[in-house]
Short mmCIF file of N, CA and C in Angstrom, two decimals:
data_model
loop_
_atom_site.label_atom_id
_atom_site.label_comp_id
_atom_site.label_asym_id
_atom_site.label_seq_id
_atom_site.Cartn_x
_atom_site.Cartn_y
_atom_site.Cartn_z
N UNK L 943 19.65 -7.07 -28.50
CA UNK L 943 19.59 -8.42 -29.06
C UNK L 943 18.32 -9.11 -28.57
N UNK L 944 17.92 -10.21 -29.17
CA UNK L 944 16.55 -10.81 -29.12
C UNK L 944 17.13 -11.64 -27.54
N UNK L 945 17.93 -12.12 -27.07
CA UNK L 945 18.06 -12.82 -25.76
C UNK L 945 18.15 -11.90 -24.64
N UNK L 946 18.80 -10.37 -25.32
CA UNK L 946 18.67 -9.10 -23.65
C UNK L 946 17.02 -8.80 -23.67
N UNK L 947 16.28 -8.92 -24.78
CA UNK L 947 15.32 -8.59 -24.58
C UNK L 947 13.99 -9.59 -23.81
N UNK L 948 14.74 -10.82 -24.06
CA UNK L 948 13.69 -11.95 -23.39
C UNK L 948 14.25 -11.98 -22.27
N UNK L 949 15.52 -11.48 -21.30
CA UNK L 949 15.95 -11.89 -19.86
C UNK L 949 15.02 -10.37 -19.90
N UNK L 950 15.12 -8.80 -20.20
CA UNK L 950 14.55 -7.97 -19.92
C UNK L 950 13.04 -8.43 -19.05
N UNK L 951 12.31 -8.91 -20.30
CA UNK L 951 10.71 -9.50 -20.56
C UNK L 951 10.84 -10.60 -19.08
N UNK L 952 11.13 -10.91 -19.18
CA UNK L 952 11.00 -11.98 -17.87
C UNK L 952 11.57 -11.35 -16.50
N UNK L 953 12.68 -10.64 -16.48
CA UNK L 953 13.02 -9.99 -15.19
C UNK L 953 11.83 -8.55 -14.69
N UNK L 954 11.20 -8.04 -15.90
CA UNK L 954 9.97 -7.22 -15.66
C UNK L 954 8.86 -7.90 -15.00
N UNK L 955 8.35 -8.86 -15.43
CA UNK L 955 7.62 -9.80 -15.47
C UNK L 955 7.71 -10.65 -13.85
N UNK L 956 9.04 -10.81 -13.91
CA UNK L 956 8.99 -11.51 -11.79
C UNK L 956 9.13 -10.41 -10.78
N UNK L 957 9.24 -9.18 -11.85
CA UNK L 957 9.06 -7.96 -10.52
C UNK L 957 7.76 -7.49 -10.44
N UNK L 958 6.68 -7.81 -11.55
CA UNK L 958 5.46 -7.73 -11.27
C UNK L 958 4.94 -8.50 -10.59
N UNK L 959 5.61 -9.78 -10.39
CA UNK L 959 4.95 -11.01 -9.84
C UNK L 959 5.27 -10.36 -7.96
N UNK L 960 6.42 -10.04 -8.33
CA UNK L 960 6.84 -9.56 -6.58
C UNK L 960 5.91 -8.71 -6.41
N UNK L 961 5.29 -7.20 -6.80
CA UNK L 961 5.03 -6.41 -6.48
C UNK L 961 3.48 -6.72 -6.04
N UNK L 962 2.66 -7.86 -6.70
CA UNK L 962 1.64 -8.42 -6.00
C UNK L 962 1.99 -9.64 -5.16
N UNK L 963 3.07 -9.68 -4.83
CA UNK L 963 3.34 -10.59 -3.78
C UNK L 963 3.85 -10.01 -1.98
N UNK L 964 4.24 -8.52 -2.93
CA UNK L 964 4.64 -7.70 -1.46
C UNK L 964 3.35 -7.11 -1.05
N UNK L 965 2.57 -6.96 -2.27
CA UNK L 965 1.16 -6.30 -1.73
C UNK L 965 0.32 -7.44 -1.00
N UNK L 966 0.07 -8.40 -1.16
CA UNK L 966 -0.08 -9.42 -0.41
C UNK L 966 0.31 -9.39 0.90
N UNK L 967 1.47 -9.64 1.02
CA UNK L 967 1.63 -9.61 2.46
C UNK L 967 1.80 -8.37 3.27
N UNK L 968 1.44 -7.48 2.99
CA UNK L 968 1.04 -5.98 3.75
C UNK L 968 0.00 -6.09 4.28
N UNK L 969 -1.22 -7.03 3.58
CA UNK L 969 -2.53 -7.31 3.77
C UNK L 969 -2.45 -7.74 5.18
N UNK L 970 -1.43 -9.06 4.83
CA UNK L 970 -1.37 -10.33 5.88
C UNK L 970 -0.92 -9.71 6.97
N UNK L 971 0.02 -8.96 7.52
CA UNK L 971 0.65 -8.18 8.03
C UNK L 971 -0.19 -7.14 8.84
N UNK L 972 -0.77 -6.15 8.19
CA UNK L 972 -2.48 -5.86 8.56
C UNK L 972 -3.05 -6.19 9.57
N UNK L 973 -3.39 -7.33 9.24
CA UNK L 973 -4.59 -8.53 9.37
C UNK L 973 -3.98 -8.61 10.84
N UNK L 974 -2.67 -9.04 10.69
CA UNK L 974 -2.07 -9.71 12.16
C UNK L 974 -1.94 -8.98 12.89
N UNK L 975 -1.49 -7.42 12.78
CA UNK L 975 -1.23 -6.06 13.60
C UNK L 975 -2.93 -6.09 14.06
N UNK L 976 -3.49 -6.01 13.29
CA UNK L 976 -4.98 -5.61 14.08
C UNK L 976 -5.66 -6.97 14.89
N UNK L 977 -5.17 -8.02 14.88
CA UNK L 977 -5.79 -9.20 15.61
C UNK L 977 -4.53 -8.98 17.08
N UNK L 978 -3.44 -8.59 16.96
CA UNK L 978 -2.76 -8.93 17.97
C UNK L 978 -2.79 -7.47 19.34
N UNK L 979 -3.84 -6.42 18.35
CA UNK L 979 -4.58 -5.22 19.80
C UNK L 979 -5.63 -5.85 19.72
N UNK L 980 -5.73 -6.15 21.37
CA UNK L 980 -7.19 -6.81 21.93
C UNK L 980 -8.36 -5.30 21.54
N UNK L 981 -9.23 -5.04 21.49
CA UNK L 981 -10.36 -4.32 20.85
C UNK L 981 -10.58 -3.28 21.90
N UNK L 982 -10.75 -3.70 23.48
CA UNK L 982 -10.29 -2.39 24.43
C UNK L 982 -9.37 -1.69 24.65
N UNK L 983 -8.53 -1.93 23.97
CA UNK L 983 -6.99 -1.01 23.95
C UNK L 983 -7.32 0.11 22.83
N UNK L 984 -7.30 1.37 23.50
CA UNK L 984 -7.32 2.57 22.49
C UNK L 984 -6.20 2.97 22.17
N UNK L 985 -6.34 3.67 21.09
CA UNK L 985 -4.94 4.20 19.84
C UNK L 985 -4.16 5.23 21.17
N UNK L 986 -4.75 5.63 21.91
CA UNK L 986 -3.91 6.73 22.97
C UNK L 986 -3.30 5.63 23.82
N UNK L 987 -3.71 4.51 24.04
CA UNK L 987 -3.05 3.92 24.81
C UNK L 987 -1.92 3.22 24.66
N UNK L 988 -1.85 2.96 22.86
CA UNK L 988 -0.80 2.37 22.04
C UNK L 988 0.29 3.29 21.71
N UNK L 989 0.06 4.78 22.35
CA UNK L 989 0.76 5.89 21.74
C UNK L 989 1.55 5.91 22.89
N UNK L 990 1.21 5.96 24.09
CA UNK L 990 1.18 6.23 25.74
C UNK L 990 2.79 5.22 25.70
N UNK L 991 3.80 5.78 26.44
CA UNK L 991 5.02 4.94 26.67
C UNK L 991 4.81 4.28 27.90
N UNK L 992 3.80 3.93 28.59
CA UNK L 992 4.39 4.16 30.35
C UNK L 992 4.02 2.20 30.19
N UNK L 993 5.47 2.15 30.90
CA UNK L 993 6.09 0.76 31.30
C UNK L 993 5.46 0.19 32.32
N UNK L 994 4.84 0.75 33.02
CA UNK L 994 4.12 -0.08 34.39
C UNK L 994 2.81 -0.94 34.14
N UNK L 995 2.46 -0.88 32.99
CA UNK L 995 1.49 -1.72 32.78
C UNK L 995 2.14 -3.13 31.86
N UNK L 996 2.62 -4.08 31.99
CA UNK L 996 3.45 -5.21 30.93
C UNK L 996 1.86 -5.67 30.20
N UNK L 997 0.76 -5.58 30.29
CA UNK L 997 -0.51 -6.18 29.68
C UNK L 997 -0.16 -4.76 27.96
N UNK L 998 -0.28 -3.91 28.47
CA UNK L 998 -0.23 -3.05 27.28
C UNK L 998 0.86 -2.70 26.96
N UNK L 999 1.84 -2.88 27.54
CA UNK L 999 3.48 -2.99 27.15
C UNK L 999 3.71 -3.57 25.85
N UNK L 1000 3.72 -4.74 26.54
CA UNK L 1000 3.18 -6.27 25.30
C UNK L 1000 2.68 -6.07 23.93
N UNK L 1001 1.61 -5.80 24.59
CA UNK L 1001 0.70 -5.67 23.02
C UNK L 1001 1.20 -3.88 22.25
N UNK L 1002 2.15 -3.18 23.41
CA UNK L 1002 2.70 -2.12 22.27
C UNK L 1002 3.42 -2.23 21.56
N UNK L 1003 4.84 -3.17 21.90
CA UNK L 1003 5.80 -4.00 21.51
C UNK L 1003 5.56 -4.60 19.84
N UNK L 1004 4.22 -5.60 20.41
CA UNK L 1004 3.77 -6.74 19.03
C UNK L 1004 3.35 -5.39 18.11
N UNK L 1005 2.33 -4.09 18.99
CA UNK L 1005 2.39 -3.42 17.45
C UNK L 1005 3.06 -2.94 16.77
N UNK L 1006 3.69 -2.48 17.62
CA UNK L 1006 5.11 -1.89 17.12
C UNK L 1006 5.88 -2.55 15.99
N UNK L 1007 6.36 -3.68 16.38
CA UNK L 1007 6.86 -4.92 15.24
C UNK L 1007 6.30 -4.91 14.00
N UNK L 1008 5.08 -5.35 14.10
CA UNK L 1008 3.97 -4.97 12.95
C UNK L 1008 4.11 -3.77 12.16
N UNK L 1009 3.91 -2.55 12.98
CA UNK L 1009 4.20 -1.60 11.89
C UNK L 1009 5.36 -1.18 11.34
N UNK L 1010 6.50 -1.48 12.24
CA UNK L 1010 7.86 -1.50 11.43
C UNK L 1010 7.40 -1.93 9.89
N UNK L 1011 7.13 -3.73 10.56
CA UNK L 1011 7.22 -4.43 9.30
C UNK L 1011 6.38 -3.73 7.74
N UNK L 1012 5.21 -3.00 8.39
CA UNK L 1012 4.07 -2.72 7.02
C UNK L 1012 5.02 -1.79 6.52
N UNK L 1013 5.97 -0.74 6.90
CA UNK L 1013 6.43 0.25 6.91
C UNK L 1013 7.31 -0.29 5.60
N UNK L 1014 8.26 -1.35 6.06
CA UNK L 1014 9.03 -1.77 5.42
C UNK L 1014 8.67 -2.29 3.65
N UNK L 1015 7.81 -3.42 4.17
CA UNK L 1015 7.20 -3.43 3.05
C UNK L 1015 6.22 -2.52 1.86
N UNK L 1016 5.78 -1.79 2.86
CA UNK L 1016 5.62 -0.53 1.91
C UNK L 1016 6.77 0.16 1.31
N UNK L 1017 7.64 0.56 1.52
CA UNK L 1017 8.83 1.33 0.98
C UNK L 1017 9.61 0.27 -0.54
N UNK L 1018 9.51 -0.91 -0.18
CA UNK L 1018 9.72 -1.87 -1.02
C UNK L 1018 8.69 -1.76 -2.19
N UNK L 1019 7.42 -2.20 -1.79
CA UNK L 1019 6.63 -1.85 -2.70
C UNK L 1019 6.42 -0.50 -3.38
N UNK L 1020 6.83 0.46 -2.96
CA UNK L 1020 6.54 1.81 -3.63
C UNK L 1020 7.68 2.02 -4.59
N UNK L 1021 9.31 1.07 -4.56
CA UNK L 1021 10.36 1.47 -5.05
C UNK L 1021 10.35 -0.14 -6.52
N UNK L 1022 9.39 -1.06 -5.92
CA UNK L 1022 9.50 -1.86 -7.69
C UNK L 1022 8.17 -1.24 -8.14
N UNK L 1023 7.39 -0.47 -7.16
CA UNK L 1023 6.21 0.19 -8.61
C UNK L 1023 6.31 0.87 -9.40
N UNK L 1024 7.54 1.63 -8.72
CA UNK L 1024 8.12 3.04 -9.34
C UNK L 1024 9.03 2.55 -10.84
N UNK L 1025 9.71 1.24 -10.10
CA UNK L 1025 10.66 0.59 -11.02
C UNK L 1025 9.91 0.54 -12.31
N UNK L 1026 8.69 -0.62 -12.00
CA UNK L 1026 8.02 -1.02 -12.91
C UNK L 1026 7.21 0.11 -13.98
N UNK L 1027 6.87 1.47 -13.12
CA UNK L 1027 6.44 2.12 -14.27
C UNK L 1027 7.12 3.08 -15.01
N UNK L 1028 8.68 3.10 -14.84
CA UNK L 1028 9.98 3.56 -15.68
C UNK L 1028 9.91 2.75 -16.89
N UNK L 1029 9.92 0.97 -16.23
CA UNK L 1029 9.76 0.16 -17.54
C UNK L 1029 8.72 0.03 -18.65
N UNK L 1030 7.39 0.53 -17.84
CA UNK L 1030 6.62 0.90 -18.95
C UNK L 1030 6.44 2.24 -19.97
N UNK L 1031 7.37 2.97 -19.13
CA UNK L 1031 7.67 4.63 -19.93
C UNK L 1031 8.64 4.27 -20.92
N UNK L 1032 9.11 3.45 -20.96
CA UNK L 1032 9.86 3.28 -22.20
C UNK L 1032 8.88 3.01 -23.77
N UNK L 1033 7.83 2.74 -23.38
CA UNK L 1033 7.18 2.40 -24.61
C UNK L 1033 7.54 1.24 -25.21
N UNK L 1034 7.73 0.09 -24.58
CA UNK L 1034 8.17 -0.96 -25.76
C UNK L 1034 7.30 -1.69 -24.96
N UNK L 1035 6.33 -2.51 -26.32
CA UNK L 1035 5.18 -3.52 -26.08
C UNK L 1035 5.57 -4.27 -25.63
N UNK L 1036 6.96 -5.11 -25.60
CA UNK L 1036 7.00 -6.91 -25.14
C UNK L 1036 7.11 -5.94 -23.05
N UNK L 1037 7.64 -5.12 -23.34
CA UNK L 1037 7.78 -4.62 -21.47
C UNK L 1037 6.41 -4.46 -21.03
N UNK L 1038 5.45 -3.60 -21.56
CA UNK L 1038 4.03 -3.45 -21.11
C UNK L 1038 3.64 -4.70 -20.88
N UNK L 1039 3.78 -5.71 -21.75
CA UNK L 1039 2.99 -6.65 -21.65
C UNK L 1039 3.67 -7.77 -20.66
N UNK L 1040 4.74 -7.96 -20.69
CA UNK L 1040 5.43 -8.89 -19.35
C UNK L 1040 4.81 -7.91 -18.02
N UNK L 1041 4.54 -6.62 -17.82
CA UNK L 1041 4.20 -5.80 -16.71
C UNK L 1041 2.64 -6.38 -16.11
N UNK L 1042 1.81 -6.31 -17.64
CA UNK L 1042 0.41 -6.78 -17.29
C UNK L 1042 0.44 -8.31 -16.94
N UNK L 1043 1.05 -9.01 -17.91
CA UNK L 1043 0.93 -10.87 -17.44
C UNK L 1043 1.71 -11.26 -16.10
N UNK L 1044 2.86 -10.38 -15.48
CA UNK L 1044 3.15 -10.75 -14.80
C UNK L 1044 2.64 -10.34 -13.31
N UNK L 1045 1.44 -8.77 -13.60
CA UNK L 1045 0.75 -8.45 -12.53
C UNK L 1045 -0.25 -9.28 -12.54
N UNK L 1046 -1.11 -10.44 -13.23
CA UNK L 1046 -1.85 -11.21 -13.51
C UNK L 1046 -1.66 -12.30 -12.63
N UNK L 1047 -0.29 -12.89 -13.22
CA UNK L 1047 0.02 -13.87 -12.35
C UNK L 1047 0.11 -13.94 -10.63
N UNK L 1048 0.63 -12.91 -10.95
CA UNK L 1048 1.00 -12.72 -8.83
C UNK L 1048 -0.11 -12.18 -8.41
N UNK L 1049 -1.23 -12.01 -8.88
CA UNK L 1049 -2.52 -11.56 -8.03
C UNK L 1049 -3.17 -12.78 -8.07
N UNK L 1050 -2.94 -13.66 -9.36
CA UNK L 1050 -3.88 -15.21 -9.21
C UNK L 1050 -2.85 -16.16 -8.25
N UNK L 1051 -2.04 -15.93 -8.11
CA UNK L 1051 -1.36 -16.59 -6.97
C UNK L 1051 -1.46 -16.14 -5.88
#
């Protein structure tokens, strides 16, 4: 019916908007994981478990958090891209095109 197909068109359409909104904040996420290792801390040292130091404890902890989080949001993002390009294997124009306007939107936002 012409109304399953306009909730379709629009529910495609805010999962494109999500999927540049989760990509977004992976960025942000990023950004914060790499500002919160001070620049003398090496990757062996972030790997290294040993508790007697709380200066690099700390900052293993915060990375740690961080990459949970990218982790997370990646898995999210890989499962509405996947979504989204089932909906475009269907071949129906009003879906392609809520896919493109709504990846439009959430990247200009």
């Amino acid at each position: 019916s012409g109304a399953g197909m306009a909730l379709s068109v629009l529910v495609i359409l805010l999962l494109s908007v999500l999927y540049e909104v989760i990509k977004m904040g992976k960025a942000k996420v990023l950004r914060r994981a790499l500002l919160a290792v001070p620049p003398s801390i090496s990757r062996e040292a972030l790997a290294e478990t040993d508790e007697g130091d709380s200066g690099h404890g700390a900052t293993q902890g915060r990375w740690f958090r961080y990459h949970v989080g990218q982790t997370l949001l990646h898995v999210v993002q890989v499962v509405v891209g996947y979504m989204l390009m089932l909906a475009v294997m269907s071949y129906n124009a009003w879906i392609f095109l809520a896919v493109i306007v709504g990846s439009t939107i959430g990247y200009y936002v």
